[in-house]
Amino acid sequence: MMGPAAATRLQDTLRRLSGISCQECRHTALGPCVACPACGSASLVETVFRPQGVLIAHTTCFHLSAPHQSQRSRIYGIVELTDGPRFISEITDWISVSLAVRQPGVMVIRRLFTPPPDSVICYGYKFRPDIETPCL
Amino acid sequence: MRPVVIRGVGCTPIGEHWSIGLATLGATAVRAALADAGITDVDALVVGNMLSGVLCAQENLGACVAERAGLRGVEALKVEAACASGAAALRVGWGLVASRACDRVVVLGLEKMTDAPPDVVTQSLAFANAERDSVLGLTNTALAALLTQLYLDEHRVPEFSLASFCLSAYARSTHTSWSMFQKAVTYRDWLDSPRVSTPLGLYDCPANADGAAAVLLTSDAQSALGGSEPIEVSAIVGCSDSMSLEHRSDMLAFNAARRSFEAALRAADVNAAEVDLFEVHDAFPVVAALGLEAAGYFARGDGWRYHHRNEVDCRRVPVIQCMGGLKGKGHPVGASGIYQVIDVCTQLRGQAGVNQVSPAAIGVAQSLGGLAASAYTTVLRRRCVR
């Protein structure tokens, strides 16, 4: 279970699509980096990416790990952001939406799981398909 | 560096060993390997293990197993590289012998997964990238399912085509005495199996299991002492890649697997077409397909055609899953890398019975950790052949 220190450290990572843009190879990546994952350069610029993107793969997972196992299933997807990076996220607000590859959507903040009474409530990003826009 | 050989192998059956503790399980395999080699003393014990601290609350595993195996006093340590932990330990043990730091090293792959509740095991396997995956609830199987979906979509592969990796694995595991599953699986079974994470069903996923497998490494000179037929470890090379799939420029290319395979074969002075056996890391069908592509046996997007290889233009392709693979035998994660090596040694010694592949002179085992974030390739060769 995540303690207060980890929850504090990760709140920026989990609530904004923050990452890096490499000044050497132009690679973009989400999450904290001290060197470019592609070329190893330390010449990085911290970047907050726009929340719009498209779903490029998804799965319905029926066997969840602790502490998420109170849910019967979850949908996860690989999302390609308009700004370039990809990220893996839970898909939310999908009821009545028929998920499809290239489905556009947007990052939203939601509670990640229901914690025990003595734990920190953890919020983070999920991906919400946009049912108004046709698949790209 | 001096030549290194495997002089003894030993393992426990893979399964649910509820009556045996972690250290005793490991010690059983160590003693079997020593007996196979016909010796009683070693200079060092290297243990490959992923989850002993989390699932069994046991660290300092080297000393723990050494004492239980009657090797108190020897240098003993644990090596960890997710599911490739066993192969990583072999790399360390090989280095100790090849560099002349030690003459005899026993390398043990050890995992005990069934002592903990399944949801805790699932969470622990996600620790391969804990700060992100476990918070989001992502499981290792969910990541493999996403990779599978991407593979099926991008290469327009029919979903049923990946079944062949499962069916062939279970068919061979029925003839392997140490495998967890002794019953073949039919296509109907595969179709009807419950989904774990779409599109992956029960038979597409490796079984959590307990297991211990050990090999005894010695220098080439010591192989004249007797015991079972020595198998040469011609090369072993490890490489790494991004832990996060989304950080890889191409999610459908296992670059660490490709680099370690190419470097190991180059170091062993072996051509890929000369390889008779390739123990590919088949934890999930898509991982096996991508492993075959990374090794260069198939073009990008064609790895799933392994069982239909007469229909495509590909190199001479070795036999895979020669004793049932990770899927048919079960997958005690930190031990699997050594089980793969024992599978190949059994074949090279001509002791595989119904599963025997002929000819079997050169075998390769590739162990991957964290969806190929860690990759170890070992080239094994029967001596006095070719």
Tab-separated table of C-alpha atoms in Angstrom, chain B residues 235 237 239 258-268:
chain	number	residue	atom	x	y	z
B	235	ALA	CA	28.566	-17.916	-24.247
B	237	VAL	CA	25.178	-12.441	-22.714
B	239	CYS	CA	21.172	-6.873	-22.205
B	258	ARG	CA	17.794	-9.216	-30.212
B	259	ARG	CA	21.043	-7.706	-28.945
B	260	SER	CA	21.703	-10.455	-26.414
B	261	PHE	CA	20.924	-13.189	-28.960
B	262	GLU	CA	23.209	-11.703	-31.597
B	263	ALA	CA	26.034	-11.018	-29.143
B	264	ALA	CA	25.837	-14.502	-27.587
B	265	LEU	CA	25.961	-16.263	-30.937
B	266	ARG	CA	28.828	-14.033	-32.042
B	267	ALA	CA	30.750	-14.797	-28.844
B	268	ALA	CA	30.139	-18.520	-29.307
